[in-house]
Structure formats: C-alpha cells, structure tokens
mmCIF file of C-alpha atoms in Angstrom:
data_model
loop_
_atom_site.group_PDB
_atom_site.id
_atom_site.type_symbol
_atom_site.label_atom_id
_atom_site.label_comp_id
_atom_site.label_asym_id
_atom_site.label_seq_id
_atom_site.Cartn_x
_atom_site.Cartn_y
_atom_site.Cartn_z
ATOM 1 C CA MET A 83 74.088 -90.277 -28.588
ATOM 2 C CA ALA A 84 71.311 -87.895 -29.089
ATOM 3 C CA SER A 85 69.762 -88.252 -32.451
ATOM 4 C CA LEU A 86 66.418 -87.869 -34.222
ATOM 5 C CA MET A 87 65.423 -88.744 -37.649
ATOM 6 C CA LEU A 88 63.180 -86.353 -39.617
ATOM 7 C CA SER A 89 61.971 -87.011 -43.303
ATOM 8 C CA GLY A 90 61.558 -84.323 -45.906
ATOM 9 C CA ALA A 91 58.422 -86.150 -47.041
ATOM 10 C CA GLU A 92 56.952 -85.688 -43.605
ATOM 11 C CA LYS A 93 56.160 -82.151 -43.737
ATOM 12 C CA LEU A 94 59.623 -80.925 -43.045
ATOM 13 C CA THR A 95 59.520 -77.113 -43.226
ATOM 14 C CA LEU A 96 60.449 -75.153 -46.282
ATOM 15 C CA LEU A 97 59.740 -71.586 -46.781
ATOM 16 C CA ASN A 98 56.081 -71.787 -47.415
ATOM 17 C CA ASN A 99 54.838 -72.200 -43.952
ATOM 18 C CA ARG A 100 54.683 -75.903 -43.865
ATOM 19 C CA THR A 101 55.454 -77.541 -40.583
ATOM 20 C CA LEU A 102 58.337 -79.434 -39.125
ATOM 21 C CA ASN A 103 57.555 -82.657 -37.552
ATOM 22 C CA GLY A 104 59.763 -85.037 -35.418
ATOM 23 C CA ASN A 105 59.711 -87.223 -32.471
ATOM 24 C CA GLY A 106 62.199 -89.259 -30.277
ATOM 25 C CA LEU A 107 63.837 -86.581 -28.024
ATOM 26 C CA GLY A 108 61.164 -84.066 -27.409
ATOM 27 C CA PHE A 109 63.194 -81.022 -27.861
ATOM 28 C CA THR A 110 61.388 -77.879 -26.596
ATOM 29 C CA ALA A 111 61.071 -74.754 -28.853
ATOM 30 C CA SER A 112 64.071 -73.091 -27.175
ATOM 31 C CA ASP A 113 66.282 -75.908 -27.818
ATOM 32 C CA LEU A 114 65.906 -75.755 -31.614
ATOM 33 C CA HIS A 115 66.577 -73.155 -34.266
ATOM 34 C CA GLY A 116 63.958 -72.501 -36.781
ATOM 35 C CA LYS A 117 61.542 -70.097 -38.689
ATOM 36 C CA GLY A 118 61.738 -68.613 -42.162
ATOM 37 C CA PHE A 119 64.037 -66.093 -43.602
ATOM 38 C CA GLN A 120 62.669 -62.961 -42.574
ATOM 39 C CA LYS A 121 64.985 -60.008 -42.397
ATOM 40 C CA MET A 122 64.959 -59.174 -38.657
ATOM 41 C CA GLY A 123 67.331 -57.784 -36.106
ATOM 42 C CA LEU A 124 69.928 -59.743 -34.207
ATOM 43 C CA PHE A 125 67.905 -59.964 -31.016
ATOM 44 C CA ALA A 126 64.756 -61.724 -29.783
ATOM 45 C CA THR A 127 61.324 -60.770 -30.676
ATOM 46 C CA SER A 128 59.057 -63.758 -29.454
ATOM 47 C CA VAL A 129 59.194 -67.485 -28.738
ATOM 48 C CA ALA A 130 56.291 -69.803 -29.061
ATOM 49 C CA LYS A 131 55.897 -72.371 -26.315
ATOM 50 C CA ILE A 132 54.865 -76.008 -26.924
ATOM 51 C CA PRO A 133 53.920 -78.739 -24.480
ATOM 52 C CA ASP A 134 56.841 -81.251 -24.204
ATOM 53 C CA SER A 135 54.424 -84.073 -24.352
ATOM 54 C CA ARG A 136 53.637 -83.142 -27.987
ATOM 55 C CA ARG A 137 57.212 -83.652 -28.868
ATOM 56 C CA ILE A 138 56.954 -81.531 -31.965
ATOM 57 C CA VAL A 139 59.354 -78.858 -33.068
ATOM 58 C CA VAL A 140 57.844 -75.740 -34.595
ATOM 59 C CA PRO A 141 60.209 -73.661 -36.595
ATOM 60 C CA LYS A 142 58.323 -70.400 -36.068
ATOM 61 C CA CYS A 143 59.420 -70.349 -32.485
ATOM 62 C CA SER A 144 62.946 -69.091 -33.291
ATOM 63 C CA VAL A 145 63.989 -66.083 -31.155
ATOM 64 C CA SER A 146 65.504 -64.415 -34.419
ATOM 65 C CA ALA A 147 66.377 -65.090 -37.878
ATOM 66 C CA SER A 148 69.838 -65.923 -39.058
ATOM 67 C CA ARG A 149 71.907 -63.629 -41.374
ATOM 68 C CA PRO A 150 70.764 -64.470 -44.915
ATOM 69 C CA THR A 151 72.770 -67.312 -46.545
ATOM 70 C CA SER A 152 73.452 -64.857 -49.632
ATOM 71 C CA GLN A 153 75.655 -62.637 -47.203
ATOM 72 C CA PRO A 154 78.533 -64.946 -46.402
ATOM 73 C CA ARG A 155 80.077 -64.786 -42.663
ATOM 74 C CA PHE A 156 83.637 -63.633 -42.270
ATOM 75 C CA ILE A 157 85.184 -67.160 -42.678
ATOM 76 C CA GLN A 158 82.587 -68.355 -45.098
ATOM 77 C CA HIS A 159 84.880 -67.440 -47.882
ATOM 78 C CA LYS A 160 87.268 -69.847 -49.682
ATOM 79 C CA LYS A 161 90.438 -67.633 -49.067
ATOM 80 C CA GLU A 162 89.830 -67.043 -45.466
ATOM 81 C CA ALA A 163 88.842 -70.573 -44.904
ATOM 82 C CA PHE A 164 92.050 -71.578 -46.672
ATOM 83 C CA TRP A 165 94.209 -69.568 -44.076
ATOM 84 C CA PHE A 166 92.074 -70.522 -41.234
ATOM 85 C CA TYR A 167 92.715 -74.095 -41.824
ATOM 86 C CA ARG A 168 96.293 -73.301 -42.570
ATOM 87 C CA PHE A 169 96.619 -72.993 -38.666
ATOM 88 C CA LEU A 170 93.684 -75.150 -37.415
ATOM 89 C CA SER A 171 95.001 -78.168 -39.254
ATOM 90 C CA ILE A 172 97.928 -78.268 -36.530
ATOM 91 C CA VAL A 173 95.441 -78.975 -33.934
ATOM 92 C CA TYR A 174 92.220 -79.992 -35.480
ATOM 93 C CA ASP A 175 92.375 -83.881 -34.603
ATOM 94 C CA HIS A 176 93.242 -83.248 -31.007
ATOM 95 C CA VAL A 177 91.452 -79.986 -29.976
ATOM 96 C CA ILE A 178 88.488 -79.350 -32.253
ATOM 97 C CA ASN A 179 87.312 -83.006 -32.906
ATOM 98 C CA PRO A 180 87.143 -83.980 -29.324
ATOM 99 C CA GLY A 181 84.524 -81.035 -28.577
ATOM 100 C CA HIS A 182 82.429 -81.288 -31.561
ATOM 101 C CA TRP A 183 82.849 -84.260 -33.814
ATOM 102 C CA THR A 184 83.688 -87.497 -31.797
ATOM 103 C CA GLU A 185 84.061 -91.019 -33.190
ATOM 104 C CA ASP A 186 80.532 -92.128 -31.961
ATOM 105 C CA MET A 187 78.978 -88.999 -33.459
ATOM 106 C CA ARG A 188 80.882 -89.682 -36.733
ATOM 107 C CA ASP A 189 79.685 -93.368 -36.830
ATOM 108 C CA GLU A 190 76.045 -92.378 -35.966
ATOM 109 C CA ALA A 191 76.119 -89.677 -38.665
ATOM 110 C CA LEU A 192 77.388 -91.831 -41.414
ATOM 111 C CA GLU A 193 74.837 -94.475 -40.587
ATOM 112 C CA PRO A 194 72.093 -93.048 -42.910
ATOM 113 C CA ALA A 195 74.588 -92.940 -45.740
ATOM 114 C CA ASP A 196 74.017 -96.697 -45.987
ATOM 115 C CA LEU A 197 77.738 -97.590 -46.831
ATOM 116 C CA SER A 198 76.649 -101.255 -47.344
ATOM 117 C CA ASP A 199 79.064 -102.508 -50.003
ATOM 118 C CA ARG A 200 82.867 -102.494 -49.762
ATOM 119 C CA ASN A 201 82.942 -102.061 -53.545
ATOM 120 C CA MET A 202 81.112 -98.702 -53.564
ATOM 121 C CA ILE A 203 82.719 -95.495 -55.026
ATOM 122 C CA VAL A 204 82.685 -92.829 -52.411
ATOM 123 C CA VAL A 205 83.757 -89.298 -52.528
ATOM 124 C CA ASP A 206 84.429 -87.534 -49.255
ATOM 125 C CA VAL A 207 84.119 -83.703 -50.061
ATOM 126 C CA GLY A 208 85.716 -81.457 -47.614
ATOM 127 C CA GLY A 209 87.501 -84.431 -46.229
ATOM 128 C CA GLY A 210 90.075 -82.374 -44.432
ATOM 129 C CA THR A 211 92.352 -84.501 -42.106
ATOM 130 C CA GLY A 212 90.496 -87.716 -43.048
ATOM 131 C CA PHE A 213 88.673 -88.009 -39.601
ATOM 132 C CA THR A 214 85.317 -88.635 -41.268
ATOM 133 C CA THR A 215 87.060 -90.952 -44.081
ATOM 134 C CA LEU A 216 88.220 -93.112 -41.306
ATOM 135 C CA GLY A 217 84.635 -93.892 -40.556
ATOM 136 C CA ILE A 218 83.945 -94.557 -44.417
ATOM 137 C CA VAL A 219 86.753 -97.089 -44.777
ATOM 138 C CA LYS A 220 85.231 -99.098 -42.141
ATOM 139 C CA HIS A 221 82.626 -100.074 -44.736
ATOM 140 C CA VAL A 222 84.219 -99.409 -48.018
ATOM 141 C CA ASP A 223 87.650 -100.246 -49.378
ATOM 142 C CA ALA A 224 90.000 -97.460 -49.178
ATOM 143 C CA LYS A 225 90.996 -97.756 -52.854
ATOM 144 C CA ASN A 226 87.201 -96.800 -53.766
ATOM 145 C CA VAL A 227 87.404 -93.600 -51.630
ATOM 146 C CA THR A 228 88.411 -90.194 -52.832
ATOM 147 C CA ILE A 229 89.249 -87.506 -50.422
ATOM 148 C CA LEU A 230 88.864 -83.877 -51.738
ATOM 149 C CA ASP A 231 89.544 -80.677 -49.913
ATOM 150 C CA GLN A 232 90.628 -77.070 -50.818
ATOM 151 C CA SER A 233 93.362 -77.100 -47.949
ATOM 152 C CA PRO A 234 96.725 -78.961 -48.645
ATOM 153 C CA HIS A 235 97.435 -78.637 -44.964
ATOM 154 C CA GLN A 236 94.604 -80.608 -43.994
ATOM 155 C CA LEU A 237 95.067 -83.118 -46.555
ATOM 156 C CA ALA A 238 98.579 -83.652 -45.487
ATOM 157 C CA LYS A 239 97.311 -84.779 -42.035
ATOM 158 C CA ALA A 240 95.041 -87.097 -43.958
ATOM 159 C CA LYS A 241 98.034 -88.748 -45.888
ATOM 160 C CA GLN A 242 99.539 -89.635 -42.677
ATOM 161 C CA LYS A 243 96.802 -91.834 -41.467
ATOM 162 C CA GLU A 244 97.648 -95.510 -42.392
ATOM 163 C CA PRO A 245 94.094 -96.711 -43.127
ATOM 164 C CA LEU A 246 93.774 -94.003 -45.763
ATOM 165 C CA LYS A 247 96.924 -94.857 -47.538
ATOM 166 C CA ASP A 248 95.107 -96.304 -50.553
ATOM 167 C CA CYS A 249 92.689 -93.493 -50.665
ATOM 168 C CA LYS A 250 92.846 -91.035 -53.658
ATOM 169 C CA ILE A 251 93.612 -87.535 -52.082
ATOM 170 C CA ILE A 252 93.110 -84.567 -54.242
ATOM 171 C CA GLU A 253 92.730 -80.788 -53.843
ATOM 172 C CA GLY A 254 89.499 -79.347 -55.200
ATOM 173 C CA ASP A 255 86.326 -77.077 -54.747
ATOM 174 C CA ALA A 256 83.177 -78.498 -53.347
ATOM 175 C CA GLU A 257 81.129 -76.186 -55.659
ATOM 176 C CA ASP A 258 82.992 -77.275 -58.735
ATOM 177 C CA LEU A 259 83.885 -81.104 -58.369
ATOM 178 C CA PRO A 260 86.385 -82.586 -60.722
ATOM 179 C CA PHE A 261 84.308 -85.682 -61.121
ATOM 180 C CA LYS A 262 82.192 -86.737 -64.176
ATOM 181 C CA THR A 263 78.532 -86.882 -63.971
ATOM 182 C CA ASP A 264 77.029 -90.137 -62.582
ATOM 183 C CA TYR A 265 80.516 -91.092 -60.971
ATOM 184 C CA ALA A 266 79.986 -92.148 -57.357
ATOM 185 C CA ASP A 267 77.712 -94.442 -55.477
ATOM 186 C CA ARG A 268 77.856 -92.155 -52.149
ATOM 187 C CA TYR A 269 78.672 -88.544 -51.715
ATOM 188 C CA VAL A 270 79.786 -87.787 -48.148
ATOM 189 C CA SER A 271 80.684 -84.231 -46.775
ATOM 190 C CA ALA A 272 81.102 -83.633 -43.148
ATOM 191 C CA GLY A 273 82.210 -80.200 -41.582
ATOM 192 C CA SER A 274 82.496 -78.608 -44.998
ATOM 193 C CA ILE A 275 79.235 -76.779 -45.815
ATOM 194 C CA GLU A 276 79.735 -74.089 -43.401
ATOM 195 C CA TYR A 277 82.479 -72.581 -45.532
ATOM 196 C CA TRP A 278 80.776 -72.757 -48.821
ATOM 197 C CA PRO A 279 79.861 -69.378 -50.184
ATOM 198 C CA ASP A 280 76.888 -70.949 -52.179
ATOM 199 C CA PRO A 281 75.590 -74.075 -50.350
ATOM 200 C CA GLN A 282 72.897 -74.667 -52.869
ATOM 201 C CA ARG A 283 75.556 -74.985 -55.622
ATOM 202 C CA GLY A 284 77.698 -77.443 -53.636
ATOM 203 C CA ILE A 285 74.634 -79.715 -53.064
ATOM 204 C CA ARG A 286 73.634 -79.369 -56.774
ATOM 205 C CA GLU A 287 77.082 -80.825 -57.471
ATOM 206 C CA ALA A 288 76.661 -83.675 -54.905
ATOM 207 C CA TYR A 289 73.565 -84.656 -57.175
ATOM 208 C CA ARG A 290 75.547 -84.389 -60.318
ATOM 209 C CA VAL A 291 78.214 -86.616 -59.409
ATOM 210 C CA LEU A 292 76.103 -89.444 -58.015
ATOM 211 C CA LYS A 293 74.779 -92.342 -60.023
ATOM 212 C CA LEU A 294 71.257 -93.275 -60.339
ATOM 213 C CA GLY A 295 70.112 -94.321 -56.926
ATOM 214 C CA GLY A 296 73.093 -92.917 -55.223
ATOM 215 C CA LYS A 297 72.786 -91.270 -51.922
ATOM 216 C CA ALA A 298 74.402 -87.976 -50.745
ATOM 217 C CA CYS A 299 75.076 -87.430 -46.782
ATOM 218 C CA VAL A 300 75.780 -83.915 -45.739
ATOM 219 C CA ILE A 301 76.788 -83.449 -42.102
ATOM 220 C CA GLY A 302 77.092 -79.925 -40.747
ATOM 221 C CA PRO A 303 76.102 -77.348 -38.154
ATOM 222 C CA VAL A 304 72.797 -76.286 -36.919
ATOM 223 C CA TYR A 305 71.749 -72.693 -35.986
ATOM 224 C CA PRO A 306 71.569 -71.437 -32.390
ATOM 225 C CA THR A 307 68.698 -69.777 -30.597
ATOM 226 C CA PHE A 308 70.732 -68.603 -27.566
ATOM 227 C CA TRP A 309 71.367 -64.743 -28.536
ATOM 228 C CA LEU A 310 75.186 -64.838 -27.794
ATOM 229 C CA SER A 311 75.708 -67.841 -29.665
ATOM 230 C CA ARG A 312 73.672 -66.519 -32.675
ATOM 231 C CA PHE A 313 75.812 -63.478 -32.757
ATOM 232 C CA PHE A 314 79.081 -65.386 -32.904
ATOM 233 C CA ALA A 315 77.646 -67.840 -35.404
ATOM 234 C CA ASP A 316 76.811 -65.158 -37.818
ATOM 235 C CA VAL A 317 80.090 -63.587 -37.476
ATOM 236 C CA TRP A 318 82.172 -66.814 -37.900
ATOM 237 C CA MET A 319 80.661 -69.132 -40.634
ATOM 238 C CA LEU A 320 77.293 -70.704 -41.875
ATOM 239 C CA PHE A 321 75.063 -72.232 -39.355
ATOM 240 C CA PRO A 322 72.215 -73.423 -41.598
ATOM 241 C CA LYS A 323 68.635 -74.229 -40.227
ATOM 242 C CA GLU A 324 67.266 -77.528 -40.488
ATOM 243 C CA GLU A 325 64.586 -76.406 -43.155
ATOM 244 C CA GLU A 326 67.539 -74.889 -45.319
ATOM 245 C CA TYR A 327 69.317 -78.149 -45.538
ATOM 246 C CA ILE A 328 65.909 -79.800 -46.765
ATOM 247 C CA GLU A 329 65.192 -77.004 -49.198
ATOM 248 C CA TRP A 330 68.762 -77.189 -50.805
ATOM 249 C CA PHE A 331 68.661 -80.977 -51.144
ATOM 250 C CA GLN A 332 64.996 -80.821 -52.739
ATOM 251 C CA LYS A 333 65.738 -78.104 -55.010
ATOM 252 C CA ALA A 334 68.817 -79.771 -56.398
ATOM 253 C CA GLY A 335 66.404 -82.822 -57.166
ATOM 254 C CA PHE A 336 67.020 -85.299 -54.338
ATOM 255 C CA LYS A 337 64.182 -87.517 -53.210
ATOM 256 C CA ASP A 338 63.556 -89.226 -49.964
ATOM 257 C CA VAL A 339 65.256 -86.365 -48.071
ATOM 258 C CA LYS A 340 65.797 -87.182 -44.296
ATOM 259 C CA LEU A 341 67.597 -85.347 -41.592
ATOM 260 C CA LYS A 342 69.016 -86.975 -38.395
ATOM 261 C CA ARG A 343 70.004 -84.921 -35.464
ATOM 262 C CA ILE A 344 73.245 -85.588 -33.712
ATOM 263 C CA GLY A 345 75.333 -83.891 -31.046
ATOM 264 C CA PRO A 346 77.865 -84.713 -28.250
ATOM 265 C CA LYS A 347 76.611 -86.977 -25.511
ATOM 266 C CA TRP A 348 77.318 -84.339 -22.862
ATOM 267 C CA TYR A 349 74.831 -81.907 -24.447
ATOM 268 C CA ARG A 350 72.035 -84.095 -23.393
ATOM 269 C CA GLY A 351 70.168 -83.110 -26.516
ATOM 270 C CA VAL A 352 70.620 -79.199 -25.954
ATOM 271 C CA ARG A 353 70.690 -77.428 -29.285
ATOM 272 C CA ARG A 354 70.231 -73.772 -27.960
ATOM 273 C CA HIS A 355 73.911 -72.905 -28.753
ATOM 274 C CA GLY A 356 74.018 -74.512 -32.070
ATOM 275 C CA LEU A 357 76.316 -77.239 -32.938
ATOM 276 C CA ILE A 358 79.287 -77.353 -35.342
ATOM 277 C CA MET A 359 78.225 -80.968 -36.099
ATOM 278 C CA GLY A 360 74.428 -80.945 -35.591
ATOM 279 C CA CYS A 361 72.709 -82.895 -38.272
ATOM 280 C CA SER A 362 73.154 -85.566 -41.072
ATOM 281 C CA VAL A 363 71.095 -85.063 -44.038
ATOM 282 C CA THR A 364 70.649 -87.666 -46.836
ATOM 283 C CA GLY A 365 68.817 -87.719 -50.176
ATOM 284 C CA VAL A 366 68.722 -90.226 -53.194
ATOM 285 C CA LYS A 367 69.244 -89.278 -56.646
ATOM 286 C CA PRO A 368 66.166 -90.387 -58.640
ATOM 287 C CA ALA A 369 67.536 -90.106 -62.172
ATOM 288 C CA SER A 370 70.697 -90.215 -64.236
ATOM 289 C CA GLY A 371 72.386 -86.934 -65.357
ATOM 290 C CA ASP A 372 72.903 -83.507 -64.129
ATOM 291 C CA SER A 373 70.706 -81.792 -61.467
ATOM 292 C CA PRO A 374 67.496 -80.102 -62.757
ATOM 293 C CA LEU A 375 68.427 -77.029 -61.052
ATOM 294 C CA GLN A 376 69.973 -74.222 -63.037
ATOM 295 C CA LEU A 377 72.245 -71.563 -61.289
ATOM 296 C CA GLY A 378 74.075 -68.521 -62.349
ATOM 297 C CA PRO A 379 77.645 -67.672 -61.997
ATOM 298 C CA LYS A 380 79.517 -68.855 -58.839
ATOM 299 C CA GLU A 381 79.193 -66.495 -55.875
ATOM 300 C CA GLU A 382 82.894 -66.219 -55.245
ATOM 301 C CA ASP A 383 85.814 -66.240 -57.628
ATOM 302 C CA VAL A 384 88.780 -67.225 -55.878
ATOM 303 C CA GLN A 385 90.960 -66.023 -58.646
ATOM 304 C CA LYS A 386 89.890 -62.450 -58.091
ATOM 305 C CA PRO A 387 92.503 -60.303 -56.058
ATOM 306 C CA ALA A 388 91.164 -59.637 -52.606
ATOM 307 C CA ASN A 389 91.649 -56.281 -50.690
ATOM 308 C CA PRO A 390 94.513 -57.260 -48.293
ATOM 309 C CA PHE A 391 93.057 -55.036 -45.420
ATOM 310 C CA VAL A 392 89.450 -56.482 -45.910
ATOM 311 C CA PHE A 393 90.845 -59.831 -46.085
ATOM 312 C CA LEU A 394 92.811 -59.593 -42.824
ATOM 313 C CA MET A 395 89.869 -57.779 -40.985
ATOM 314 C CA ARG A 396 87.356 -60.683 -42.149
ATOM 315 C CA PHE A 397 90.116 -63.301 -41.093
ATOM 316 C CA VAL A 398 90.740 -61.888 -37.491
ATOM 317 C CA LEU A 399 87.031 -61.207 -36.677
ATOM 318 C CA GLY A 400 86.125 -64.582 -37.914
ATOM 319 C CA ALA A 401 88.714 -66.371 -36.028
ATOM 320 C CA LEU A 402 87.818 -64.468 -32.750
ATOM 321 C CA ALA A 403 84.222 -65.484 -33.137
ATOM 322 C CA ALA A 404 85.402 -69.036 -33.581
ATOM 323 C CA THR A 405 86.913 -68.997 -30.123
ATOM 324 C CA TRP A 406 83.262 -68.918 -28.641
ATOM 325 C CA TYR A 407 82.705 -72.311 -30.173
ATOM 326 C CA VAL A 408 85.891 -73.702 -28.493
ATOM 327 C CA LEU A 409 84.569 -72.584 -25.165
ATOM 328 C CA VAL A 410 80.935 -73.807 -25.584
ATOM 329 C CA PRO A 411 81.671 -77.574 -25.568
ATOM 330 C CA ILE A 412 83.830 -77.000 -22.518
ATOM 331 C CA TYR A 413 81.107 -75.171 -20.720
ATOM 332 C CA MET A 414 78.460 -77.828 -21.750
ATOM 333 C CA TRP A 415 80.850 -80.633 -20.396
ATOM 334 C CA LEU A 416 81.148 -78.802 -17.119
ATOM 335 C CA LYS A 417 77.400 -78.403 -16.876
ATOM 336 C CA ASP A 418 77.014 -82.220 -17.608
ATOM 337 C CA GLN A 419 79.553 -83.042 -14.685
ATOM 338 C CA VAL A 420 77.538 -80.808 -12.205
ATOM 339 C CA VAL A 421 73.955 -81.225 -13.078
ATOM 340 C CA PRO A 422 72.345 -84.483 -11.776
ATOM 341 C CA LYS A 423 71.675 -86.990 -14.655
ATOM 342 C CA GLY A 424 68.063 -86.768 -15.869
ATOM 343 C CA GLN A 425 67.706 -83.145 -15.305
ATOM 344 C CA PRO A 426 67.886 -80.449 -18.058
ATOM 345 C CA ILE A 427 70.970 -78.506 -18.503
#
C-alpha cells in the first residue's frame, strides 16, 4: 500500500505560499497535484522539476488550478448526488470499491483515526453501503456506531450487512448533523466530501459533534495533474488538493492536523490521474463546544425547487464524466501487469 504521512504542523501548504513537506514515497512534481487557487484556464502553463532525491513535493508545480470550490461540479449537489447513488448503489460494493476503495486501503486509511477503544462513540458520516463501517466495527462495538447518509438506497445496502446489524442507521446531511455538540469520540467520513457543496461547513460540523480530544478522520479524493483527468474531475465532483483539506481542518479549529496518502497497490504511487480515495486527513478537537469558525447560510438549499432541465443536464454530464474514473483503475491495472516491477508507470 502506497502511503505517506504529512503533518499540518510541518509546513503543509495553505494559501500563503508556505511549503508542503513530506517524505517516504518520493513522488515527483508531476505525480502530485498542488498550488494555490489562482483562476487559470483548464490547460497547462508550467511544471517545476524537483530532484527525486530531495523527496519533497512542491505544490507550485501543478500544471493547472482546479475549478474553485465555490463553483460546485455537476454531481457536487445534493439532489444530483442523491439520484446518482440511487443507481450506483446497485453495483457500488462490487464494481466501484474494487477499483478505488479496497479493504486494505480502508484499513490503512482508518489507522490514523486511532480507533483504540471498543466503547468509543463513532459517527460514520456519508457511510453509504457501510463498507467503511465494516472497518470501524473491527475496533469499536457496532452498538456504539452511527451510520449517516442522505441516500436511503445506500443505507439499505448497509442494513443488509450482518456485522452492522447493531449500528444506528439514519438519514441526514453532512453539513447539518443531527447530533448534539460534544457527542462523539470519533468522526469518520470516507468518500463523501466530494459531494458536499460546502466542504468547510461539513468539516466545521465534524468539529462541533466531537468531544474534547476527539478525532476527525476524513478520507477522500485528491486532485489530478494529467490534463484529461483534470477535465473530467472538474466536470464530475470535487477533487480537493491536499492543502485544501489541511486549510479546512485548521480553519474549523482542529489541531495536530495530519494527512496520510493512500492509493490502490497497482497504481505504484502514481497520483497524476487523481484518486477517488487518495488521502486520509485527521485532526484533534482541542476544546469543548462549537467550532470557532463562523459561516453564513448554507450553499445549497435542498428544499428549493430545481429547474428540471438544468437538473437533468447536470446529472447526465456528471454521470458521463464519472465513466472516466471507472476506466482509469482498469488502465492502471493493465499497466501494472505489463510494466516490470520496480519501473515507473
């Protein structure tokens, strides 16, 4: 499993030109996304080269900037995501997970969450079919775990899993959690942030529901640098950059923020196409109570009627873009089979 731990306290880049440090895999500049949020075109401008021996990732090397987070992608809307998973839930565990979110990836991504006590209260936000929850209940009693998702179709799959029969399973919104302040010991969310219209609000909610000393663990995509993958990523859903995750956690009030890189074994550490599950970010709540971050109204009102034509257009275009990310892991698996071990792919 390709992974790397980065700490927010170790100069992990925000938007003020600090640098991103890391070591362990020696990703080259072209393998990792990065750089600030300048409003640039879709295509490349320049790439900075760094010696592999330095094993330092420099965010300014990105070949383009992502679409601003404030402009949600076509499936980065709650209504589109609801219907997207209405159909995807049918094949999610058998078609999507094998290419993007394997059991060994799940277990490695959950390791920083420090699920060290079976009596911990854990909330799994965006828990979907319960695949990530199966990893949680290896360490925590199922009766202490709550699975929350906006998709009843995904949750129906979770209810069918025997190890999860004692979990609480509820419908809800990641940006407006139905838990009291200082409720849980651990907050876990895997494969959900990419659909949040306002990621900062969701992470602020993670802070609110945790107890003093509680830990949040958000697992999600990373942004691609390959131009065609960038295009489809920006059409489909949110693929954050690593420094965005860190900034969201720190703004919400978390301390000891760390990022661990993950990816399928057959990618051999390659990140240029982006990853639907590419990092596990953790932070510790340093004080009781609500987050110090104050936000305005929610970005998206799900009760507001949607234009049927606009809804259908966004849904179809987003779903078509998602097809690219069904093909990418197959392409990378074939390369892994053909290219001799030890050589870059």
